[in-house]
Tab-separated table of C-alpha atoms in Angstrom:
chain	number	residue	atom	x	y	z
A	707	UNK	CA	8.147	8.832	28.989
A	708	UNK	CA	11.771	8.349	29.757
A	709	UNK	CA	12.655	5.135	31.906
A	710	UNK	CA	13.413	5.985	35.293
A	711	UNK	CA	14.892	1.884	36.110
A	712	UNK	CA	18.560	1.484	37.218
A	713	UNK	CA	20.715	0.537	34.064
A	714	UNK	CA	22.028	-2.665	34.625
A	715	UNK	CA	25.797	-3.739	34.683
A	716	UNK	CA	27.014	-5.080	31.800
A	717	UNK	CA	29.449	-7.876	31.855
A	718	UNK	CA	32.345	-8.861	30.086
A	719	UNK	CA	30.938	-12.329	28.093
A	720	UNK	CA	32.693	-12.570	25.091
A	721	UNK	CA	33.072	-16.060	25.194
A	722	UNK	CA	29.528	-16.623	26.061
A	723	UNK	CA	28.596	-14.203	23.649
A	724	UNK	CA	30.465	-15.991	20.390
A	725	UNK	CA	28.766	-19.315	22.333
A	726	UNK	CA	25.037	-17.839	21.515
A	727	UNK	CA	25.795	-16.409	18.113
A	728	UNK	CA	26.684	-19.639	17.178
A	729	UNK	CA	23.908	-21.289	18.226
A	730	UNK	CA	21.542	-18.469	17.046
A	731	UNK	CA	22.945	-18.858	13.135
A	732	UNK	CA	22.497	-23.439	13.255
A	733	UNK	CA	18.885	-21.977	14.546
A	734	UNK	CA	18.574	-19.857	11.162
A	735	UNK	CA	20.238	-22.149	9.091
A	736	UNK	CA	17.340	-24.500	10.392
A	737	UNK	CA	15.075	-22.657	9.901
A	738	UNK	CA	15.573	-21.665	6.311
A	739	UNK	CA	16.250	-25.204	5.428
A	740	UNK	CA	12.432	-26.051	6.842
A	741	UNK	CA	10.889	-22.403	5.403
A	742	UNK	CA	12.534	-24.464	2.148
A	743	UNK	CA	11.047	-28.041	2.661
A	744	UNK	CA	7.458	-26.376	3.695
A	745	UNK	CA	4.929	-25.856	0.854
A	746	UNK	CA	4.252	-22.072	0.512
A	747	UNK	CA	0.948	-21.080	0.970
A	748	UNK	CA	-1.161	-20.487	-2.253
A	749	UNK	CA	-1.186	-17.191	-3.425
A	750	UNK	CA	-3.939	-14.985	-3.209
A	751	UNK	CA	-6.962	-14.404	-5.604
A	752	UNK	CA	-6.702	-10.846	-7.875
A	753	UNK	CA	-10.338	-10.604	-6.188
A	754	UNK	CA	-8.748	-10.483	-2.323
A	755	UNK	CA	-5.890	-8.532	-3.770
A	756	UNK	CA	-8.426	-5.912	-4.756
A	757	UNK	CA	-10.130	-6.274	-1.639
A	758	UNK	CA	-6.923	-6.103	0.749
A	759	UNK	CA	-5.780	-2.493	-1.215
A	760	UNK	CA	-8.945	-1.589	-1.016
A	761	UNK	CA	-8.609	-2.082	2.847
A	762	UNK	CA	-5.206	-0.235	2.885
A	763	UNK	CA	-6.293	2.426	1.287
A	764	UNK	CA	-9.554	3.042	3.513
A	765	UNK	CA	-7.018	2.281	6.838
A	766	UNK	CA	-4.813	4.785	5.010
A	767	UNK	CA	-7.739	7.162	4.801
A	768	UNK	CA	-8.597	6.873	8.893
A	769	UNK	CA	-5.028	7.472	9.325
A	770	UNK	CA	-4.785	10.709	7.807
A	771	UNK	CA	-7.566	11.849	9.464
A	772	UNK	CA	-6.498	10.921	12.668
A	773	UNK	CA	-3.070	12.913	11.279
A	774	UNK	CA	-5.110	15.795	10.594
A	775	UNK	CA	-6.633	15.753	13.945
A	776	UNK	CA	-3.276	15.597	15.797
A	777	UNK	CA	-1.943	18.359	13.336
A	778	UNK	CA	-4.744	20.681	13.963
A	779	UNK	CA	-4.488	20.090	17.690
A	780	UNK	CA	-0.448	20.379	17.721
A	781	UNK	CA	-1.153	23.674	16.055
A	782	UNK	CA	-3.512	25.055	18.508
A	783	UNK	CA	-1.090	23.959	21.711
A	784	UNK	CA	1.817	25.398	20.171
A	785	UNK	CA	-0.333	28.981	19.827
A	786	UNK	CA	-1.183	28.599	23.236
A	787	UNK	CA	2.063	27.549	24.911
A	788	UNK	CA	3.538	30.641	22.753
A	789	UNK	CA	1.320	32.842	24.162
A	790	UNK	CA	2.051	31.703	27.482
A	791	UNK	CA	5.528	32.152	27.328
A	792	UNK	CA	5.065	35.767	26.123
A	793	UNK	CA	3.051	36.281	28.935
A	794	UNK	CA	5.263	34.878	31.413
A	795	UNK	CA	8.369	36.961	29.955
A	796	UNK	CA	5.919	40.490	30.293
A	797	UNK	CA	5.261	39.471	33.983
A	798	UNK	CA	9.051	38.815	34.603
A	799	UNK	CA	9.872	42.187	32.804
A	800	UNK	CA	7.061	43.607	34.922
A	801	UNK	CA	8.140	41.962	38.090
A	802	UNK	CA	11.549	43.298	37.105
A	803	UNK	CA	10.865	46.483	36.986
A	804	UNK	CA	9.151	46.845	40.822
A	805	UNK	CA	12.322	44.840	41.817
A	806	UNK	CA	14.318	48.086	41.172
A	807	UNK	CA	11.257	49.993	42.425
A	808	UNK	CA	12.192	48.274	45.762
A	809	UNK	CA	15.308	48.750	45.383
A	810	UNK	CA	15.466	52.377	45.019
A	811	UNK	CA	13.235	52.480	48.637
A	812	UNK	CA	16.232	49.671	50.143
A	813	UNK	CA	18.818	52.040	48.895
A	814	UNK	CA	17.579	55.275	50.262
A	815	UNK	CA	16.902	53.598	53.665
A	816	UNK	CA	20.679	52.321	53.549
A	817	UNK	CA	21.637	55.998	52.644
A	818	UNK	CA	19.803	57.075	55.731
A	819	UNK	CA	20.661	54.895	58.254
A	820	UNK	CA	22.941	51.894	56.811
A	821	UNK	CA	20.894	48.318	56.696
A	822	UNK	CA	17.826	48.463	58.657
A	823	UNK	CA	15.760	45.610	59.272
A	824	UNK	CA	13.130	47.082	56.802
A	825	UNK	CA	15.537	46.593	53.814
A	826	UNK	CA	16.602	43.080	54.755
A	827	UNK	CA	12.621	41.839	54.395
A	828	UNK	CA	12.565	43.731	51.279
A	829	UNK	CA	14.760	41.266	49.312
A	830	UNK	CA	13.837	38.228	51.805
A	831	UNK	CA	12.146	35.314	49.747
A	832	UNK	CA	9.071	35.753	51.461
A	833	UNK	CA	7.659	39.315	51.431
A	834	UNK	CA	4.687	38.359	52.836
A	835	UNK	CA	5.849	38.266	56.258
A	836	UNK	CA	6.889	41.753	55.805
A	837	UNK	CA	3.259	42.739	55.787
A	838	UNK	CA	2.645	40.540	58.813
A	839	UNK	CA	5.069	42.471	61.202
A	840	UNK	CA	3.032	45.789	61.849
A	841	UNK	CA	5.731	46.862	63.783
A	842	UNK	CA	7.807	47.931	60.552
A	843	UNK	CA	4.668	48.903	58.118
A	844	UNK	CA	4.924	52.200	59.862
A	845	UNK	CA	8.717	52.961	58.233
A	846	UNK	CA	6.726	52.275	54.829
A	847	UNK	CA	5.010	55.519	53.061
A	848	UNK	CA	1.611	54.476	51.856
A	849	UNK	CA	3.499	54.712	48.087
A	850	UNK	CA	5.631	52.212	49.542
A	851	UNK	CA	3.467	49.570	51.207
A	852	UNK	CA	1.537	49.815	47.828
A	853	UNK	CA	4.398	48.790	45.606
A	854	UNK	CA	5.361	45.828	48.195
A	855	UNK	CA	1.838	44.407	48.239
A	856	UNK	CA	1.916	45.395	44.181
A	857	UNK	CA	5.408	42.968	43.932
A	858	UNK	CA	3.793	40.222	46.142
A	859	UNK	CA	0.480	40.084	43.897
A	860	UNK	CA	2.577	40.029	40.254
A	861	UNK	CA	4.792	37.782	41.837
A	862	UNK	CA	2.279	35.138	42.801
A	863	UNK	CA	0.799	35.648	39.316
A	864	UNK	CA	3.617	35.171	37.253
A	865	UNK	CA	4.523	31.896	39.144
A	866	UNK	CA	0.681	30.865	38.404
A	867	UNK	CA	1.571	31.629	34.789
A	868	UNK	CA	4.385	29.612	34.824
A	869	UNK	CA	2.994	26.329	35.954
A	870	UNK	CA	0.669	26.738	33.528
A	871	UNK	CA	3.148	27.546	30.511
A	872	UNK	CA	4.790	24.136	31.563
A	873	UNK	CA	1.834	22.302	31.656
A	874	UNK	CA	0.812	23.839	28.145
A	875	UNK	CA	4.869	22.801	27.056
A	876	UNK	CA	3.937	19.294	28.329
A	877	UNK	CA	0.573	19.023	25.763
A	878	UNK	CA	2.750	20.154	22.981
A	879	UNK	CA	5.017	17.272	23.118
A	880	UNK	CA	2.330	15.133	23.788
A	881	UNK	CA	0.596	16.129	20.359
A	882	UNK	CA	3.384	16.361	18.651
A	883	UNK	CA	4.360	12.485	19.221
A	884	UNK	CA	0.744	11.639	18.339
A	885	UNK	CA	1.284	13.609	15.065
A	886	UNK	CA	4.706	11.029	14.412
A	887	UNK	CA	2.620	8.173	15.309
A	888	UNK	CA	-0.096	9.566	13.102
A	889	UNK	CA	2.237	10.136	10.200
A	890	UNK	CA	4.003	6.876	10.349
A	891	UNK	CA	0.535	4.683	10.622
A	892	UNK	CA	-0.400	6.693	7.397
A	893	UNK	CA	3.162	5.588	5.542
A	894	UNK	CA	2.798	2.225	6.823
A	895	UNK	CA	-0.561	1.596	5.608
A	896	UNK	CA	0.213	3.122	1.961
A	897	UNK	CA	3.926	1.375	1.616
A	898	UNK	CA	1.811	-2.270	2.023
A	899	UNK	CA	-0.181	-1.039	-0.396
A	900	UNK	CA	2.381	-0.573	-3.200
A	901	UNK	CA	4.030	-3.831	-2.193
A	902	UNK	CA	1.105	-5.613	-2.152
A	903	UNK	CA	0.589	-4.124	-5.696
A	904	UNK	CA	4.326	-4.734	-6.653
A	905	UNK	CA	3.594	-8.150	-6.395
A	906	UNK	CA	1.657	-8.681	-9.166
A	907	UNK	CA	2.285	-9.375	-12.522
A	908	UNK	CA	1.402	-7.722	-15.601
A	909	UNK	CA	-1.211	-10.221	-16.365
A	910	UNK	CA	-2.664	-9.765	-12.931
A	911	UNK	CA	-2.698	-5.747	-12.773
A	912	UNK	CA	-5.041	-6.060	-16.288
A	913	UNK	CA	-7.580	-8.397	-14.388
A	914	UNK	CA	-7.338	-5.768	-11.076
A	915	UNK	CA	-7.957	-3.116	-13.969
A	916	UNK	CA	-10.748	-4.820	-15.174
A	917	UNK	CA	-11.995	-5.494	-11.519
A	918	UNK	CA	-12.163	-2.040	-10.683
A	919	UNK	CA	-13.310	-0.951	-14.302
A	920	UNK	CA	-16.386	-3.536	-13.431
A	921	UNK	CA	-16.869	-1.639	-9.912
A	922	UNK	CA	-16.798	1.445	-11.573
A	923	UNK	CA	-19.456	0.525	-13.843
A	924	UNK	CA	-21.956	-0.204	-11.374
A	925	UNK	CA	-21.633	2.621	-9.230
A	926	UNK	CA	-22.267	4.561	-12.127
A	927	UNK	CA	-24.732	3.019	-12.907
A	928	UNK	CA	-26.136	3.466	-9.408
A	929	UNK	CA	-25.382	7.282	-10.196
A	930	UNK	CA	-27.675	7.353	-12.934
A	931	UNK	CA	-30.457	6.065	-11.232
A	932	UNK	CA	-30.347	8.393	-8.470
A	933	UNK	CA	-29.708	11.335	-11.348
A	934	UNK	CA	-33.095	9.723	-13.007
A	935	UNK	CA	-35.085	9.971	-9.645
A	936	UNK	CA	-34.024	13.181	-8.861
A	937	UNK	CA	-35.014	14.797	-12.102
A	938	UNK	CA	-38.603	12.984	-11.883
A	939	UNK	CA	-38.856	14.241	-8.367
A	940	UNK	CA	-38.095	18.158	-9.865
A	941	UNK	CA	-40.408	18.168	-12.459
A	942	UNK	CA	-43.183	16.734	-10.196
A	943	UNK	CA	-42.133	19.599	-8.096
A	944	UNK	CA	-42.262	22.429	-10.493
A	945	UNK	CA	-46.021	21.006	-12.198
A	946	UNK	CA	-48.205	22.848	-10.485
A	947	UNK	CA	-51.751	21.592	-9.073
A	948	UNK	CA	-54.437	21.886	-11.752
A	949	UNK	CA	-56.067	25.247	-11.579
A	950	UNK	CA	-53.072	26.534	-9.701
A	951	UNK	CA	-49.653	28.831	-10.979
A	952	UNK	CA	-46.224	27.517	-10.982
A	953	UNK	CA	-44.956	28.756	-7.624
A	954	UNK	CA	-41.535	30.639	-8.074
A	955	UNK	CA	-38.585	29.496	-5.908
A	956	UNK	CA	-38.044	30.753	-2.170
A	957	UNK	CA	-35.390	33.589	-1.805
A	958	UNK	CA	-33.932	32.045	1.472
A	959	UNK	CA	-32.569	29.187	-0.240
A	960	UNK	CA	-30.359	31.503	-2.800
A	961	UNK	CA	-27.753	32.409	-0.536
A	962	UNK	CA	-27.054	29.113	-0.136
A	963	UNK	CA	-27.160	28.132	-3.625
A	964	UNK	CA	-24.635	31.079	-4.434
A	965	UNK	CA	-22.170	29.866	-1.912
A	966	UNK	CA	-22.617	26.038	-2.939
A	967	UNK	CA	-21.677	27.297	-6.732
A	968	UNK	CA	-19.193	29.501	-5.795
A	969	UNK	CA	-17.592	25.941	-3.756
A	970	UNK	CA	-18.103	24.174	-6.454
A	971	UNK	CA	-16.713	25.959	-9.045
A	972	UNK	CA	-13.319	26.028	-6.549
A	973	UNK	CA	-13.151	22.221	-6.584
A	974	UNK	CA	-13.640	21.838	-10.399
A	975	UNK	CA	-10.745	23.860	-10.818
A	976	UNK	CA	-8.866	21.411	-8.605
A	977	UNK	CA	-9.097	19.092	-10.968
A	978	UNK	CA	-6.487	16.713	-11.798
A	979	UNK	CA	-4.349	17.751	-8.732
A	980	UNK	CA	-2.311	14.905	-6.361
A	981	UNK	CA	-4.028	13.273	-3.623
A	982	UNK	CA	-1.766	13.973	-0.935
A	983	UNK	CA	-2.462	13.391	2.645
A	984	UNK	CA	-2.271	15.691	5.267
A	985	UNK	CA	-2.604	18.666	2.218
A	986	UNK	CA	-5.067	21.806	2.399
A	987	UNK	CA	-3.868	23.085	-0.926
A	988	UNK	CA	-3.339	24.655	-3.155
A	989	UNK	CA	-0.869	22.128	-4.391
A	990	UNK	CA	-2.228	18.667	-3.413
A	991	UNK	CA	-5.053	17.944	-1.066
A	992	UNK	CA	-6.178	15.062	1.016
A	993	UNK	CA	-10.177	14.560	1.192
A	994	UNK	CA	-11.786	16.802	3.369
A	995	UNK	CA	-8.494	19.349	2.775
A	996	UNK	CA	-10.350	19.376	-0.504
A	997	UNK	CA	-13.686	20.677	0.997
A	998	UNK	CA	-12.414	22.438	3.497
A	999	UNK	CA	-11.031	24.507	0.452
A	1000	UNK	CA	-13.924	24.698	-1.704
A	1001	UNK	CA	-16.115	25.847	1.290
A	1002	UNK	CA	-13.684	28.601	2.296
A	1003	UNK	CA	-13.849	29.846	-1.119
A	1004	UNK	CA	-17.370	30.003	-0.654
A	1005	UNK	CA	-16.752	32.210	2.821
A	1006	UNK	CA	-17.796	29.328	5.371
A	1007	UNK	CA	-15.207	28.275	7.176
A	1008	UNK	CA	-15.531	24.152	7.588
A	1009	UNK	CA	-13.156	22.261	9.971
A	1010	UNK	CA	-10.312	20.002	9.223
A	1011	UNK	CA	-11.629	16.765	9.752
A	1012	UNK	CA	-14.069	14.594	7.732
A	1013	UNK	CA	-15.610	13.825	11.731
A	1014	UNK	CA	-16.194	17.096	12.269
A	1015	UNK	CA	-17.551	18.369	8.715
A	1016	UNK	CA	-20.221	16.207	9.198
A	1017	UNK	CA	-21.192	17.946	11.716
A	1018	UNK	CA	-21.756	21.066	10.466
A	1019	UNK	CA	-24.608	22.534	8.256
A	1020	UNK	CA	-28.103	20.632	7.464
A	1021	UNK	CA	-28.213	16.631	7.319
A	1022	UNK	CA	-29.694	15.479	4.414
A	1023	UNK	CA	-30.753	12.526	2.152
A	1024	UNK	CA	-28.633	11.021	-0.529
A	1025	UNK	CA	-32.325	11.158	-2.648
A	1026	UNK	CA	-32.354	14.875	-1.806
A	1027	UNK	CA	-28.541	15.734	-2.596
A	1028	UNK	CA	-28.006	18.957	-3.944
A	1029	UNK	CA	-24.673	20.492	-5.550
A	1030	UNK	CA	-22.359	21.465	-2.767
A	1031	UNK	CA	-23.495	18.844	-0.486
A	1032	UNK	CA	-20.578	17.177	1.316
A	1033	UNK	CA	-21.064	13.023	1.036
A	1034	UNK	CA	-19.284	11.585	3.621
A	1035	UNK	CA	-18.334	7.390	3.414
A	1036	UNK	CA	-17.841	4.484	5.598
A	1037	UNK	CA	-18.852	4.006	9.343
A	1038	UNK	CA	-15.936	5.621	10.377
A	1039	UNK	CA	-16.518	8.517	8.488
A	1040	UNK	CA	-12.748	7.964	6.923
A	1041	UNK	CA	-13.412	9.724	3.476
A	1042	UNK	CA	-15.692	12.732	2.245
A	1043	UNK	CA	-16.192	13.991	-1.510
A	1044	UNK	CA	-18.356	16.809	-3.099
A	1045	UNK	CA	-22.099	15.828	-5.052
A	1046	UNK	CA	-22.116	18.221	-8.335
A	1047	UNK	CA	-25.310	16.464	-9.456
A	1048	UNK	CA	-26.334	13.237	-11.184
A	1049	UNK	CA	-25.323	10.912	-8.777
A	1050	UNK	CA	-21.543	12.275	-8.877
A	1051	UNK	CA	-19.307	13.992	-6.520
A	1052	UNK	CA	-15.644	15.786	-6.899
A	1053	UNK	CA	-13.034	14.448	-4.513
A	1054	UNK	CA	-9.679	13.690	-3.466
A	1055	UNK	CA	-9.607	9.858	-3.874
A	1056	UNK	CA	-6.387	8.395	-2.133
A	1057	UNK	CA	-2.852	8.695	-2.559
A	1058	UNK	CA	-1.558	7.884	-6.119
A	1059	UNK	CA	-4.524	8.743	-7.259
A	1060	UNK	CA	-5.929	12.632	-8.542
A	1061	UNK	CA	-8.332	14.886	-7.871
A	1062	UNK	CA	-11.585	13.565	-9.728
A	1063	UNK	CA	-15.066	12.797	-10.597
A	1064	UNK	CA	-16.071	9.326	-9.573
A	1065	UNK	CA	-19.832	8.183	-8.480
A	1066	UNK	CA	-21.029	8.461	-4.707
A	1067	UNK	CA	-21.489	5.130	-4.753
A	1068	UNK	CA	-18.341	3.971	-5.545
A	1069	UNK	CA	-18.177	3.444	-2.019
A	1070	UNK	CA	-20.441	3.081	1.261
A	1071	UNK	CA	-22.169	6.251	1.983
A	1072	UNK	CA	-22.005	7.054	6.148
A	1073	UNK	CA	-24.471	10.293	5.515
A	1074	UNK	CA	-24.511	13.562	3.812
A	1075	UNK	CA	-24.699	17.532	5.064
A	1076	UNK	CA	-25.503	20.999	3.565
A	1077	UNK	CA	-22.688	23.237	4.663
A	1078	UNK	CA	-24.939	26.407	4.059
């Protein structure tokens, strides 16, 4: 909000002034001279260099979705405040129009008998108290009074509508600053990122690789477990009880199935695009842009935020995960991908990275939902 203090006097101190500069650059000088003598701290392990992108990028994640939030709600206020304003010019238009109304009856009245006291409480500020003096209804036909109390009523409304445009006006700019804040917190969190990357040399960026190549490797590895359980757990389904006939598969569930391809078959074809944040498509897409997509390809409309996707649809087990299922990660529910089966999902990783297949536990799953 814009300060409302008194702006203080400024002085003339240019002596002063040079005084304090002077001062201020011995105090640098100093202080270089010590940052010089003191031992700099030791530098960190590839391991918490791993760790601290890692971070970054997760931070980065929250941020976008917080980004997406503000954008979603900056969107709806602005629709809102429009359609305020259009309702606000109609009532003036409206409220112009009995004006003349009024005007016409003033103007015959004049024409009659120059400017009676009738016609000077038509254009007073306060109609109302035209209707209060009983004495002067009777110069009104019943056409008349009508329009009056007609003009009173759209002009009370249109006030009404006003306040409320402004108030509406006010929410916009409030969103829209969150959506700055939003978007700078998100470029702040990916430009440490790259510095902290920058950093390293090309000996250290092989050992990172070879970090993350190791983490990768286990989580697949995770992936094929879970793949391995889940194909035991189908046949034992599908043997049927001695003495007994294979039962055939329900018909309720193949709507769903149909719709789950059908978003699935979207996000493969996404393949390889940029992670970008704050994107919906069909250039670039951020995470839960990504399956927001798919699903709407599918006909079911998800919302834009991995917090509210996981909302929607059937919770589920990661042991019963079926293609289509959205796998959300983290406590803070920060990053979402796609399962396709086998312990593997489609998503939109981070930025610098693409859109690909990685395993769902290449990071900490928060829970997992059945859109449809």
């Amino acid at each position: 909000m814009p300060s409302h203090r008194k702006p203080r006097t400024r002085i003339g101190t240019t002596a002063p002034a040079l005084g304090v500069t002077t001062a201020a650059l011995a105090s640098v000088s100093l202080l270089a001279q010590s940052a010089d003598a003191a031992p700099a701290g030791p530098k960190p392990s590839i391991e918490e260099v791993q760790k601290k992108v890692d971070d970054l990028y997760r931070q980065a994640d929250l941020a976008t979705q917080k980004y997406d939030a503000a954008k979603e709600a900056t969107a709806t206020q602005r629709a809102k405040a429009d359609a305020l304003l259009d309702q606000v010019a109609a009532g003036t238009a409206k409220l112009n129009d009995t004006r003349r109304v009024i005007g016409s009856y003033a103007a015959a009245q004049y024409r009659d008998g120059g400017a009676t006291p009738t016609m000077t409480l038509l254009f007073s500020d306060d109609p109302q108290a035209f209707f209060d003096q009983n004495q002067l209804m009777g110069r009104l036909s019943d056409e008349q009074q009508k329009t009056l109390s007609s003009f009173e009523t759209q002009r009370a409304e249109n006030a009404k509508k006003r306040a409320e445009a402004s108030r509406s006006l006010a929410a916009l700019t409030t969103s829209q600053q969150t959506l700055q804040a939003g978007k700078q917190d998100v470029q702040t969190k990916l430009a440490a990122a790259r510095t902290l990357l920058s950093t390293l040399t090309a000996q250290e960026k092989a050992r990172l690789a070879a970090i993350e190549k190791k983490k990768q490797d286990e989580a697949k590895r995770k992936a094929a477990e879970l793949a391995a359980q889940q194909a035991a757990a189908a046949k034992r389904k599908q043997a049927p009880p001695a003495g007994h006939a294979p039962s055939s598969p329900s018909s309720p569930s193949a709507p769903a199935t149909t719709k789950a391809a059908k978003a699935l078959a979207f996000a493969r074809a996404q393949m390889g695009k940029p992670y970008v944040w704050g994107a919906t498509g069909p250039a670039s897409y951020d995470c839960s842009g990504l399956t927001q997509a798919a699903w709407k390809a599918a006909g079911v409309d998800l919302p834009r935020t991995t917090w509210d996707q996981v909302k929607v649809g059937t919770r589920v087990a990661t042991a019963d995960l079926q293609p289509g299922d959205l796998v959300f990660f983290y406590d803070d529910i920060s990053h979402v991908g796609m399962y396709i089966g086998n312990g593997m999902m489609i998503h939109a990783p981070h930025s610098g990275a693409y859109v690909r297949e990685e395993s769902i536990y290449y990071m900490p799953i928060y829970g997992s939902v059945r859109p449809a």
